[in-house]
PDB file of C-alpha atoms in Angstrom:
ATOM      1  CA  MET A 289       0.000   0.000   0.000  1.00 45.00           C
ATOM      2  CA  ALA A 290       2.840   2.411   0.856  1.00 45.00           C
ATOM      3  CA  SER A 291       4.593   1.744  -2.439  1.00 46.00           C
ATOM      4  CA  TYR A 292       1.325   2.481  -4.314  1.00 42.00           C
ATOM      5  CA  ILE A 293       0.922   5.839  -2.530  1.00 44.00           C
ATOM      6  CA  GLU A 294       4.548   6.734  -3.258  1.00 49.00           C
ATOM      7  CA  ARG A 295       4.055   5.933  -6.944  1.00 46.00           C
ATOM      8  CA  ARG A 296       0.943   8.191  -7.016  1.00 46.00           C
ATOM      9  CA  LYS A 297       2.892  11.050  -5.419  1.00 46.00           C
ATOM     10  CA  PHE A 298       5.721  10.581  -7.945  1.00 42.00           C
ATOM     11  CA  LEU A 299       3.344  10.608 -10.929  1.00 41.00           C
ATOM     12  CA  ALA A 300       1.539  13.713  -9.600  1.00 46.00           C
ATOM     13  CA  THR A 301       4.865  15.497  -9.169  1.00 46.00           C
ATOM     14  CA  LEU A 302       5.951  14.428 -12.641  1.00 43.00           C
ATOM     15  CA  GLY A 303       2.645  15.631 -14.120  1.00 46.00           C
ATOM     16  CA  GLY A 304       2.937  19.009 -12.449  1.00 47.00           C
ATOM     17  CA  ALA A 305       6.462  19.423 -13.752  1.00 43.00           C
ATOM     18  CA  ALA A 306       5.391  18.441 -17.259  1.00 42.00           C
ATOM     19  CA  ALA A 307       2.570  20.989 -17.196  1.00 43.00           C
ATOM     20  CA  SER A 308       5.078  23.724 -16.431  1.00 44.00           C
ATOM     21  CA  TRP A 309       7.473  22.762 -19.264  1.00 40.00           C
ATOM     22  CA  PRO A 310       5.658  24.685 -22.048  1.00 47.00           C
ATOM     23  CA  LEU A 311       5.600  27.834 -19.919  1.00 45.00           C
ATOM     24  CA  ALA A 312       9.277  27.486 -19.135  1.00 43.00           C
ATOM     25  CA  ALA A 313      10.100  26.810 -22.773  1.00 40.00           C
ATOM     26  CA  ARG A 314       8.154  29.868 -23.874  1.00 41.00           C
ATOM     27  CA  ALA A 315       9.895  31.988 -21.310  1.00 44.00           C
ATOM     28  CA  GLN A 316      13.275  30.925 -22.715  1.00 44.00           C
ATOM     29  CA  GLN A 317      12.358  31.758 -26.324  1.00 49.00           C
ATOM     30  CA  PRO A 318      13.708  35.110 -27.528  1.00 56.00           C
ATOM     31  CA  ALA A 319      11.149  37.818 -28.267  1.00 83.00           C
ATOM     32  CA  MET A 320      10.410  38.486 -31.933  1.00 92.00           C
ATOM     33  CA  PRO A 321      12.378  41.403 -33.387  1.00 97.00           C
ATOM     34  CA  VAL A 322      10.263  44.442 -34.189  1.00 98.00           C
ATOM     35  CA  ILE A 323      10.583  46.498 -37.374  1.00 98.00           C
ATOM     36  CA  GLY A 324       9.389  50.088 -37.413  1.00 98.00           C
ATOM     37  CA  PHE A 325       7.790  50.940 -40.769  1.00 98.00           C
ATOM     38  CA  LEU A 326       7.647  54.715 -41.226  1.00 97.00           C
ATOM     39  CA  SER A 327       5.790  56.308 -44.130  1.00 93.00           C
ATOM     40  CA  GLY A 328       4.518  59.724 -45.069  1.00 89.00           C
ATOM     41  CA  GLY A 329       1.635  58.134 -46.968  1.00 87.00           C
ATOM     42  CA  THR A 330      -1.547  56.302 -46.091  1.00 88.00           C
ATOM     43  CA  PRO A 331      -2.112  52.555 -45.569  1.00 91.00           C
ATOM     44  CA  ARG A 332      -4.691  52.517 -48.366  1.00 88.00           C
ATOM     45  CA  GLY A 333      -2.331  54.090 -50.893  1.00 84.00           C
ATOM     46  CA  TYR A 334       0.570  51.792 -50.043  1.00 89.00           C
ATOM     47  CA  THR A 335      -1.060  48.361 -49.879  1.00 92.00           C
ATOM     48  CA  PHE A 336       0.830  47.003 -52.892  1.00 93.00           C
ATOM     49  CA  LEU A 337       4.130  48.436 -51.669  1.00 94.00           C
ATOM     50  CA  VAL A 338       3.761  46.988 -48.163  1.00 96.00           C
ATOM     51  CA  ALA A 339       3.124  43.626 -49.852  1.00 97.00           C
ATOM     52  CA  ALA A 340       6.376  44.038 -51.814  1.00 96.00           C
ATOM     53  CA  PHE A 341       8.242  44.922 -48.605  1.00 97.00           C
ATOM     54  CA  ARG A 342       6.898  41.787 -46.911  1.00 98.00           C
ATOM     55  CA  GLU A 343       7.914  39.724 -49.926  1.00 98.00           C
ATOM     56  CA  GLY A 344      11.484  40.977 -49.538  1.00 98.00           C
ATOM     57  CA  LEU A 345      11.413  40.150 -45.829  1.00 98.00           C
ATOM     58  CA  LYS A 346      10.215  36.657 -46.694  1.00 98.00           C
ATOM     59  CA  GLU A 347      13.099  36.191 -49.127  1.00 98.00           C
ATOM     60  CA  ALA A 348      15.406  37.119 -46.259  1.00 98.00           C
ATOM     61  CA  GLY A 349      13.751  34.538 -43.994  1.00 97.00           C
ATOM     62  CA  TYR A 350      11.251  36.659 -42.057  1.00 98.00           C
ATOM     63  CA  VAL A 351       7.442  36.441 -42.048  1.00 98.00           C
ATOM     64  CA  GLU A 352       5.355  39.020 -40.227  1.00 97.00           C
ATOM     65  CA  GLY A 353       3.567  37.489 -37.256  1.00 96.00           C
ATOM     66  CA  GLN A 354       5.720  34.337 -37.291  1.00 97.00           C
ATOM     67  CA  ASN A 355       9.277  35.426 -36.555  1.00 97.00           C
ATOM     68  CA  VAL A 356       9.097  39.214 -36.864  1.00 98.00           C
ATOM     69  CA  ALA A 357       6.655  41.961 -35.863  1.00 98.00           C
ATOM     70  CA  ILE A 358       6.087  45.254 -37.676  1.00 98.00           C
ATOM     71  CA  GLU A 359       4.984  48.519 -36.064  1.00 97.00           C
ATOM     72  CA  TYR A 360       3.453  50.757 -38.765  1.00 97.00           C
ATOM     73  CA  ARG A 361       3.506  54.538 -38.498  1.00 97.00           C
ATOM     74  CA  TRP A 362       1.655  56.535 -41.183  1.00 95.00           C
ATOM     75  CA  ALA A 363       1.902  60.312 -41.476  1.00 93.00           C
ATOM     76  CA  GLU A 364      -1.291  60.333 -43.589  1.00 90.00           C
ATOM     77  CA  GLU A 365       0.251  62.717 -46.161  1.00 85.00           C
ATOM     78  CA  HIS A 366       1.378  65.199 -43.488  1.00 88.00           C
ATOM     79  CA  ASN A 367       5.179  65.214 -43.523  1.00 88.00           C
ATOM     80  CA  ASP A 368       5.281  67.477 -40.464  1.00 92.00           C
ATOM     81  CA  ARG A 369       4.112  64.478 -38.397  1.00 95.00           C
ATOM     82  CA  LEU A 370       7.117  62.352 -39.369  1.00 95.00           C
ATOM     83  CA  PRO A 371       9.563  63.545 -36.661  1.00 96.00           C
ATOM     84  CA  SER A 372       7.204  62.591 -33.810  1.00 98.00           C
ATOM     85  CA  LEU A 373       6.376  59.250 -35.456  1.00 97.00           C
ATOM     86  CA  ALA A 374      10.084  58.500 -35.859  1.00 97.00           C
ATOM     87  CA  ALA A 375      10.716  59.449 -32.233  1.00 97.00           C
ATOM     88  CA  ASP A 376       7.955  57.084 -31.137  1.00 98.00           C
ATOM     89  CA  LEU A 377       9.596  54.172 -32.966  1.00 97.00           C
ATOM     90  CA  VAL A 378      12.918  55.023 -31.324  1.00 97.00           C
ATOM     91  CA  ASP A 379      11.239  55.096 -27.891  1.00 97.00           C
ATOM     92  CA  ARG A 380       9.850  51.622 -28.621  1.00 96.00           C
ATOM     93  CA  ARG A 381      13.398  50.437 -29.335  1.00 96.00           C
ATOM     94  CA  VAL A 382      12.589  48.760 -32.613  1.00 98.00           C
ATOM     95  CA  ALA A 383      15.374  46.669 -34.139  1.00 98.00           C
ATOM     96  CA  VAL A 384      15.283  48.413 -37.545  1.00 98.00           C
ATOM     97  CA  ILE A 385      13.436  51.380 -39.022  1.00 98.00           C
ATOM     98  CA  ALA A 386      12.320  50.829 -42.609  1.00 97.00           C
ATOM     99  CA  ARG A 387      11.061  54.067 -44.048  1.00 84.00           C
ATOM    100  CA  THR A 388       9.720  55.403 -47.303  1.00 77.00           C
ATOM    101  CA  SER A 389      10.187  58.820 -48.905  1.00 80.00           C
ATOM    102  CA  ALA A 390      13.005  61.284 -48.400  1.00 85.00           C
ATOM    103  CA  PRO A 391      11.267  63.286 -45.624  1.00 88.00           C
ATOM    104  CA  ALA A 392      10.669  60.078 -43.656  1.00 92.00           C
ATOM    105  CA  ALA A 393      14.312  59.089 -44.107  1.00 92.00           C
ATOM    106  CA  LEU A 394      15.525  62.437 -42.812  1.00 93.00           C
ATOM    107  CA  ALA A 395      13.124  62.262 -39.851  1.00 95.00           C
ATOM    108  CA  ALA A 396      14.377  58.789 -38.935  1.00 96.00           C
ATOM    109  CA  LYS A 397      18.014  59.821 -39.281  1.00 95.00           C
ATOM    110  CA  ALA A 398      17.433  62.850 -37.047  1.00 96.00           C
ATOM    111  CA  ALA A 399      15.745  60.635 -34.432  1.00 97.00           C
ATOM    112  CA  THR A 400      18.519  58.063 -33.989  1.00 97.00           C
ATOM    113  CA  THR A 401      22.188  57.453 -34.725  1.00 96.00           C
ATOM    114  CA  THR A 402      22.163  53.884 -33.400  1.00 97.00           C
ATOM    115  CA  ILE A 403      19.065  52.062 -34.664  1.00 98.00           C
ATOM    116  CA  PRO A 404      19.676  50.794 -38.245  1.00 98.00           C
ATOM    117  CA  ILE A 405      17.635  52.589 -40.911  1.00 97.00           C
ATOM    118  CA  VAL A 406      16.753  51.211 -44.361  1.00 97.00           C
ATOM    119  CA  PHE A 407      15.278  53.755 -46.765  1.00 95.00           C
ATOM    120  CA  GLU A 408      13.512  53.830 -50.119  1.00 92.00           C
ATOM    121  CA  ALA A 409      13.838  57.299 -51.546  1.00 84.00           C
ATOM    122  CA  GLY A 410      13.772  59.116 -54.855  1.00 81.00           C
ATOM    123  CA  PRO A 411      16.471  61.789 -54.385  1.00 81.00           C
ATOM    124  CA  ASP A 412      20.236  61.285 -54.372  1.00 85.00           C
ATOM    125  CA  PRO A 413      20.913  60.011 -50.808  1.00 90.00           C
ATOM    126  CA  ILE A 414      24.342  61.676 -50.730  1.00 91.00           C
ATOM    127  CA  GLU A 415      22.861  65.096 -51.551  1.00 87.00           C
ATOM    128  CA  LEU A 416      20.223  64.477 -48.884  1.00 86.00           C
ATOM    129  CA  GLY A 417      22.908  63.763 -46.308  1.00 90.00           C
ATOM    130  CA  LEU A 418      21.615  60.278 -45.599  1.00 92.00           C
ATOM    131  CA  VAL A 419      24.877  58.540 -46.527  1.00 94.00           C
ATOM    132  CA  THR A 420      28.451  59.584 -47.273  1.00 93.00           C
ATOM    133  CA  SER A 421      28.994  57.064 -50.070  1.00 94.00           C
ATOM    134  CA  LEU A 422      26.822  54.777 -52.174  1.00 94.00           C
ATOM    135  CA  ASN A 423      29.235  51.844 -51.895  1.00 95.00           C
ATOM    136  CA  ARG A 424      30.030  52.257 -48.193  1.00 92.00           C
ATOM    137  CA  PRO A 425      27.239  54.360 -46.663  1.00 94.00           C
ATOM    138  CA  GLY A 426      28.790  54.703 -43.210  1.00 88.00           C
ATOM    139  CA  GLY A 427      26.748  55.308 -40.066  1.00 93.00           C
ATOM    140  CA  ASN A 428      23.445  53.560 -39.406  1.00 97.00           C
ATOM    141  CA  VAL A 429      21.679  54.233 -42.742  1.00 97.00           C
ATOM    142  CA  THR A 430      21.456  52.415 -46.084  1.00 97.00           C
ATOM    143  CA  GLY A 431      18.711  51.551 -48.539  1.00 96.00           C
ATOM    144  CA  VAL A 432      17.431  51.907 -52.084  1.00 95.00           C
ATOM    145  CA  SER A 433      17.437  55.051 -54.231  1.00 91.00           C
ATOM    146  CA  ASN A 434      15.555  55.487 -57.511  1.00 85.00           C
ATOM    147  CA  PHE A 435      17.206  58.843 -58.369  1.00 80.00           C
ATOM    148  CA  TYR A 436      13.939  60.373 -59.607  1.00 78.00           C
ATOM    149  CA  ALA A 437      15.369  63.782 -60.409  1.00 68.00           C
ATOM    150  CA  LEU A 438      17.933  62.287 -62.803  1.00 79.00           C
ATOM    151  CA  LEU A 439      15.066  61.029 -64.964  1.00 92.00           C
ATOM    152  CA  VAL A 440      13.519  64.431 -65.626  1.00 95.00           C
ATOM    153  CA  ALA A 441      15.516  65.194 -68.793  1.00 94.00           C
ATOM    154  CA  LYS A 442      14.567  61.828 -70.301  1.00 96.00           C
ATOM    155  CA  GLN A 443      10.925  62.299 -69.299  1.00 97.00           C
ATOM    156  CA  PHE A 444      10.910  65.676 -71.076  1.00 96.00           C
ATOM    157  CA  GLU A 445      12.285  64.001 -74.210  1.00 96.00           C
ATOM    158  CA  LEU A 446       9.545  61.376 -74.072  1.00 97.00           C
ATOM    159  CA  LEU A 447       6.878  64.062 -73.686  1.00 96.00           C
ATOM    160  CA  HIS A 448       8.402  65.858 -76.681  1.00 96.00           C
ATOM    161  CA  GLU A 449       8.163  62.640 -78.716  1.00 96.00           C
ATOM    162  CA  MET A 450       4.548  62.158 -77.638  1.00 96.00           C
ATOM    163  CA  VAL A 451       3.531  65.790 -78.271  1.00 95.00           C
ATOM    164  CA  PRO A 452       6.157  67.114 -80.727  1.00 94.00           C
ATOM    165  CA  ASN A 453       4.426  70.468 -81.302  1.00 93.00           C
ATOM    166  CA  SER A 454       4.229  71.296 -77.596  1.00 95.00           C
ATOM    167  CA  THR A 455       5.592  74.657 -76.513  1.00 96.00           C
ATOM    168  CA  ALA A 456       4.857  74.620 -72.767  1.00 97.00           C
ATOM    169  CA  ILE A 457       5.088  71.874 -70.152  1.00 98.00           C
ATOM    170  CA  GLY A 458       3.767  71.983 -66.591  1.00 98.00           C
ATOM    171  CA  VAL A 459       5.719  70.333 -63.766  1.00 98.00           C
ATOM    172  CA  LEU A 460       4.078  69.373 -60.472  1.00 98.00           C
ATOM    173  CA  VAL A 461       6.315  69.007 -57.387  1.00 96.00           C
ATOM    174  CA  ASN A 462       5.766  68.573 -53.657  1.00 94.00           C
ATOM    175  CA  PRO A 463       7.360  71.486 -51.744  1.00 93.00           C
ATOM    176  CA  THR A 464       7.415  69.486 -48.500  1.00 88.00           C
ATOM    177  CA  SER A 465      10.048  67.262 -50.144  1.00 83.00           C
ATOM    178  CA  PRO A 466      12.437  70.205 -50.593  1.00 73.00           C
ATOM    179  CA  ASN A 467      15.505  68.458 -52.011  1.00 81.00           C
ATOM    180  CA  LEU A 468      13.488  66.466 -54.521  1.00 85.00           C
ATOM    181  CA  ALA A 469      11.231  69.389 -55.453  1.00 90.00           C
ATOM    182  CA  GLU A 470      14.176  71.718 -56.033  1.00 91.00           C
ATOM    183  CA  SER A 471      16.210  69.251 -58.092  1.00 89.00           C
ATOM    184  CA  THR A 472      13.152  68.266 -60.169  1.00 92.00           C
ATOM    185  CA  ALA A 473      12.292  71.910 -60.874  1.00 94.00           C
ATOM    186  CA  ARG A 474      15.911  72.747 -61.731  1.00 94.00           C
ATOM    187  CA  ASP A 475      16.318  69.822 -64.110  1.00 94.00           C
ATOM    188  CA  ALA A 476      12.916  70.457 -65.702  1.00 96.00           C
ATOM    189  CA  GLN A 477      13.770  74.073 -66.421  1.00 96.00           C
ATOM    190  CA  GLN A 478      17.098  73.060 -67.923  1.00 96.00           C
ATOM    191  CA  ALA A 479      15.464  70.366 -70.075  1.00 96.00           C
ATOM    192  CA  GLY A 480      12.824  72.852 -71.158  1.00 96.00           C
ATOM    193  CA  ARG A 481      15.463  75.321 -72.321  1.00 96.00           C
ATOM    194  CA  LEU A 482      17.281  72.641 -74.314  1.00 96.00           C
ATOM    195  CA  LEU A 483      14.049  71.597 -76.050  1.00 95.00           C
ATOM    196  CA  GLY A 484      12.821  75.159 -76.538  1.00 95.00           C
ATOM    197  CA  LYS A 485       9.793  74.814 -74.249  1.00 96.00           C
ATOM    198  CA  GLN A 486       8.386  76.990 -71.499  1.00 97.00           C
ATOM    199  CA  THR A 487       8.284  75.324 -68.097  1.00 97.00           C
ATOM    200  CA  HIS A 488       5.642  76.068 -65.470  1.00 97.00           C
ATOM    201  CA  ILE A 489       6.418  74.784 -61.944  1.00 98.00           C
ATOM    202  CA  LEU A 490       3.416  74.119 -59.683  1.00 98.00           C
ATOM    203  CA  ASN A 491       3.339  72.962 -56.061  1.00 97.00           C
ATOM    204  CA  ALA A 492       1.027  70.564 -54.221  1.00 96.00           C
ATOM    205  CA  SER A 493       1.359  68.715 -50.936  1.00 93.00           C
ATOM    206  CA  THR A 494      -2.299  68.076 -50.030  1.00 91.00           C
ATOM    207  CA  GLU A 495      -5.370  66.770 -51.836  1.00 90.00           C
ATOM    208  CA  GLY A 496      -6.837  70.268 -51.956  1.00 93.00           C
ATOM    209  CA  GLN A 497      -3.618  71.728 -53.364  1.00 96.00           C
ATOM    210  CA  VAL A 498      -3.645  69.103 -56.120  1.00 96.00           C
ATOM    211  CA  ASP A 499      -7.086  70.367 -57.179  1.00 95.00           C
ATOM    212  CA  THR A 500      -5.809  73.958 -57.010  1.00 97.00           C
ATOM    213  CA  ALA A 501      -2.760  73.085 -59.134  1.00 97.00           C
ATOM    214  CA  PHE A 502      -4.926  71.512 -61.830  1.00 97.00           C
ATOM    215  CA  ALA A 503      -7.215  74.544 -61.805  1.00 97.00           C
ATOM    216  CA  ALA A 504      -4.114  76.648 -62.468  1.00 97.00           C
ATOM    217  CA  LEU A 505      -3.098  74.289 -65.272  1.00 97.00           C
ATOM    218  CA  ALA A 506      -6.524  74.740 -66.847  1.00 96.00           C
ATOM    219  CA  ARG A 507      -5.861  78.505 -66.958  1.00 96.00           C
ATOM    220  CA  MET A 508      -2.247  78.163 -68.165  1.00 95.00           C
ATOM    221  CA  ARG A 509      -3.158  75.566 -70.796  1.00 95.00           C
ATOM    222  CA  PRO A 510       0.267  73.888 -71.171  1.00 97.00           C
ATOM    223  CA  ASP A 511       0.580  71.220 -73.852  1.00 97.00           C
ATOM    224  CA  ALA A 512       1.796  68.487 -71.488  1.00 97.00           C
ATOM    225  CA  LEU A 513       2.527  67.758 -67.837  1.00 98.00           C
ATOM    226  CA  LEU A 514       5.236  66.030 -65.825  1.00 98.00           C
ATOM    227  CA  ILE A 515       4.393  64.762 -62.336  1.00 97.00           C
ATOM    228  CA  GLY A 516       7.546  64.799 -60.222  1.00 94.00           C
ATOM    229  CA  GLY A 517       8.548  61.687 -58.318  1.00 90.00           C
ATOM    230  CA  ASP A 518       7.225  61.840 -54.759  1.00 88.00           C
ATOM    231  CA  ALA A 519       5.640  59.476 -52.237  1.00 85.00           C
ATOM    232  CA  PHE A 520       2.650  61.800 -51.802  1.00 89.00           C
ATOM    233  CA  PHE A 521       1.949  61.751 -55.528  1.00 93.00           C
ATOM    234  CA  THR A 522       2.261  57.970 -55.612  1.00 90.00           C
ATOM    235  CA  SER A 523      -0.428  57.665 -52.951  1.00 88.00           C
ATOM    236  CA  ARG A 524      -2.590  60.050 -55.024  1.00 91.00           C
ATOM    237  CA  ARG A 525      -1.954  58.368 -58.376  1.00 93.00           C
ATOM    238  CA  ALA A 526      -5.630  57.701 -59.171  1.00 93.00           C
ATOM    239  CA  GLN A 527      -6.607  61.318 -58.431  1.00 94.00           C
ATOM    240  CA  LEU A 528      -3.734  62.679 -60.540  1.00 96.00           C
ATOM    241  CA  ALA A 529      -4.416  60.371 -63.483  1.00 96.00           C
ATOM    242  CA  THR A 530      -8.125  61.240 -63.416  1.00 96.00           C
ATOM    243  CA  LEU A 531      -7.517  64.998 -63.325  1.00 97.00           C
ATOM    244  CA  ALA A 532      -4.969  64.836 -66.163  1.00 96.00           C
ATOM    245  CA  THR A 533      -7.328  62.763 -68.303  1.00 94.00           C
ATOM    246  CA  ARG A 534     -10.263  65.061 -67.539  1.00 94.00           C
ATOM    247  CA  GLN A 535      -8.242  68.014 -68.837  1.00 94.00           C
ATOM    248  CA  GLY A 536      -6.970  66.053 -71.831  1.00 93.00           C
ATOM    249  CA  LEU A 537      -3.444  66.816 -70.643  1.00 96.00           C
ATOM    250  CA  PRO A 538      -0.764  64.342 -71.864  1.00 97.00           C
ATOM    251  CA  THR A 539       1.175  63.479 -68.718  1.00 98.00           C
ATOM    252  CA  ILE A 540       4.259  61.469 -67.836  1.00 98.00           C
ATOM    253  CA  TYR A 541       4.783  59.945 -64.393  1.00 97.00           C
ATOM    254  CA  ASN A 542       7.721  58.276 -62.697  1.00 93.00           C
ATOM    255  CA  VAL A 543       6.402  54.782 -61.889  1.00 93.00           C
ATOM    256  CA  ARG A 544       4.316  52.141 -63.670  1.00 95.00           C
ATOM    257  CA  GLU A 545       1.448  52.278 -61.166  1.00 95.00           C
ATOM    258  CA  PHE A 546       0.370  55.675 -62.542  1.00 96.00           C
ATOM    259  CA  ALA A 547      -0.061  54.185 -66.027  1.00 96.00           C
ATOM    260  CA  THR A 548      -2.034  51.241 -64.664  1.00 95.00           C
ATOM    261  CA  ALA A 549      -4.235  53.764 -62.793  1.00 95.00           C
ATOM    262  CA  GLY A 550      -5.096  55.450 -66.092  1.00 96.00           C
ATOM    263  CA  GLY A 551      -2.128  57.771 -66.626  1.00 97.00           C
ATOM    264  CA  LEU A 552      -0.841  58.210 -70.180  1.00 97.00           C
ATOM    265  CA  MET A 553       2.718  56.996 -69.668  1.00 98.00           C
ATOM    266  CA  SER A 554       5.432  56.467 -67.087  1.00 97.00           C
ATOM    267  CA  TYR A 555       9.195  56.245 -67.152  1.00 97.00           C
ATOM    268  CA  GLY A 556      11.263  55.124 -64.201  1.00 95.00           C
ATOM    269  CA  ALA A 557      12.454  52.234 -62.090  1.00 93.00           C
ATOM    270  CA  SER A 558      10.160  49.640 -60.537  1.00 93.00           C
ATOM    271  CA  LEU A 559       8.832  50.941 -57.227  1.00 92.00           C
ATOM    272  CA  VAL A 560       7.641  47.452 -56.295  1.00 94.00           C
ATOM    273  CA  ASP A 561      11.149  46.090 -56.759  1.00 95.00           C
ATOM    274  CA  ALA A 562      12.587  48.935 -54.671  1.00 94.00           C
ATOM    275  CA  TYR A 563      10.297  48.035 -51.759  1.00 95.00           C
ATOM    276  CA  ARG A 564      11.142  44.363 -52.149  1.00 96.00           C
ATOM    277  CA  GLN A 565      14.854  45.238 -51.961  1.00 96.00           C
ATOM    278  CA  THR A 566      14.144  47.350 -48.875  1.00 97.00           C
ATOM    279  CA  GLY A 567      12.575  44.286 -47.263  1.00 98.00           C
ATOM    280  CA  ILE A 568      15.593  42.147 -48.181  1.00 98.00           C
ATOM    281  CA  TYR A 569      18.007  44.670 -46.668  1.00 98.00           C
ATOM    282  CA  THR A 570      15.883  44.912 -43.515  1.00 98.00           C
ATOM    283  CA  GLY A 571      16.052  41.124 -43.163  1.00 98.00           C
ATOM    284  CA  LYS A 572      19.820  41.129 -43.657  1.00 98.00           C
ATOM    285  CA  ILE A 573      20.225  43.685 -40.887  1.00 98.00           C
ATOM    286  CA  LEU A 574      18.052  41.616 -38.562  1.00 98.00           C
ATOM    287  CA  LYS A 575      20.510  38.782 -39.203  1.00 97.00           C
ATOM    288  CA  GLY A 576      23.436  40.951 -38.184  1.00 97.00           C
ATOM    289  CA  ALA A 577      24.554  42.851 -41.294  1.00 97.00           C
ATOM    290  CA  LYS A 578      25.744  46.416 -40.665  1.00 96.00           C
ATOM    291  CA  PRO A 579      24.079  49.260 -42.622  1.00 96.00           C
ATOM    292  CA  ALA A 580      27.454  50.956 -43.060  1.00 94.00           C
ATOM    293  CA  GLU A 581      28.647  47.977 -45.109  1.00 93.00           C
ATOM    294  CA  LEU A 582      25.532  47.464 -47.282  1.00 96.00           C
ATOM    295  CA  PRO A 583      25.836  49.491 -50.521  1.00 97.00           C
ATOM    296  CA  VAL A 584      22.913  51.719 -51.456  1.00 96.00           C
ATOM    297  CA  MET A 585      20.946  49.800 -54.075  1.00 94.00           C
ATOM    298  CA  GLN A 586      20.382  51.530 -57.422  1.00 90.00           C
ATOM    299  CA  PRO A 587      18.019  50.688 -60.287  1.00 88.00           C
ATOM    300  CA  SER A 588      19.383  48.376 -62.937  1.00 83.00           C
ATOM    301  CA  LYS A 589      16.570  49.152 -65.380  1.00 88.00           C
ATOM    302  CA  PHE A 590      14.183  51.972 -66.242  1.00 93.00           C
ATOM    303  CA  GLU A 591      10.851  51.096 -67.839  1.00 95.00           C
ATOM    304  CA  LEU A 592       8.665  53.003 -70.283  1.00 97.00           C
ATOM    305  CA  VAL A 593       4.970  52.118 -69.923  1.00 98.00           C
ATOM    306  CA  ILE A 594       2.292  53.514 -72.257  1.00 98.00           C
ATOM    307  CA  ASN A 595      -1.470  53.328 -71.720  1.00 97.00           C
ATOM    308  CA  LEU A 596      -3.090  53.058 -75.157  1.00 96.00           C
ATOM    309  CA  THR A 597      -6.616  53.432 -73.779  1.00 95.00           C
ATOM    310  CA  THR A 598      -5.721  56.810 -72.296  1.00 96.00           C
ATOM    311  CA  ALA A 599      -3.950  57.850 -75.499  1.00 95.00           C
ATOM    312  CA  LYS A 600      -7.132  57.130 -77.466  1.00 93.00           C
ATOM    313  CA  ALA A 601      -9.146  59.191 -74.969  1.00 91.00           C
ATOM    314  CA  PHE A 602      -6.749  62.087 -75.685  1.00 91.00           C
ATOM    315  CA  GLY A 603      -7.014  61.520 -79.420  1.00 91.00           C
ATOM    316  CA  LEU A 604      -3.267  60.875 -79.571  1.00 93.00           C
ATOM    317  CA  GLN A 605      -1.585  58.721 -82.160  1.00 92.00           C
ATOM    318  CA  ILE A 606       1.366  57.111 -80.387  1.00 94.00           C
ATOM    319  CA  PRO A 607       4.522  57.590 -82.490  1.00 94.00           C
ATOM    320  CA  ALA A 608       5.993  54.314 -83.749  1.00 95.00           C
ATOM    321  CA  LYS A 609       9.321  55.238 -82.123  1.00 93.00           C
ATOM    322  CA  LEU A 610       7.728  55.384 -78.673  1.00 95.00           C
ATOM    323  CA  LEU A 611       5.858  52.133 -79.164  1.00 95.00           C
ATOM    324  CA  ALA A 612       9.137  50.478 -80.137  1.00 96.00           C
ATOM    325  CA  LEU A 613      10.832  51.839 -77.008  1.00 95.00           C
ATOM    326  CA  ALA A 614       8.005  50.845 -74.647  1.00 97.00           C
ATOM    327  CA  ASP A 615       8.668  48.026 -72.186  1.00 96.00           C
ATOM    328  CA  GLU A 616       4.932  47.621 -71.644  1.00 97.00           C
ATOM    329  CA  VAL A 617       1.856  48.760 -73.554  1.00 97.00           C
ATOM    330  CA  ILE A 618      -1.461  48.732 -71.680  1.00 96.00           C
ATOM    331  CA  GLU A 619      -4.449  48.181 -73.991  1.00 90.00           C
TER     332      GLU A 619
END
């Protein structure tokens, strides 16, 4: 009888210990790293880009909710909110800050010199002061740059091919992205002089200002329009494409998604690929890579996309030369 009681006590003790094993095991598991995702845009406007970022993370071995967490901070198209959002991510001690747009990159860089930062930005990151070198960035910042401003001269040429008799071209920039706005305006004016065209620079940084800018364009009556590269404009691509089409204004944009939203044509690097590369770099840093030693990624290809449906709505006959150059024709 005694031996039976002892066996029962032993089994009860063993069972209690076994019940505590999962809790102990969970307590020993390291907490998931947290990525801070900082954007000047809106969640709705960036759905496809967040998906590309997650795809890059997955290629690097990280899946949101499984072995990594992401804290999203959206400035909702108000760049003046970015510094406080960046500071909040720093206070939460995230492992990496992945940010989009030049203003968000500058806000993150101003908020921390220790937390790694991976950017996707249109301007030259050296001119912005984000890095000291493309090959060896130095400091805690690296990322992907699409060099939007460098494309302006080529975009003017493409507009000239599309509308050869044009004499005036409007250029829309976002003044709250000062470096990008200034370089885009400068290059546009220079390209305009070389092609013998007047250049009208207009500013917009809110939905209401976009409407105001297009009202001004209706009064100016330029022959064509260039939308400068900017995260705010990307999030407003449907609005911009609709307004340009409504005015019958041949327009060139910087990324494919404008053409798929109804814009006439786009010329630039793949924004989806840039976000995917940002995700890959973020994953590499989580595995121990140092931002200072990861070269700033640059586009390897620029794509010309033409929307034939929009061209027909404008009554435009696409020149054979442009159709031959196009990487994609949307019908």
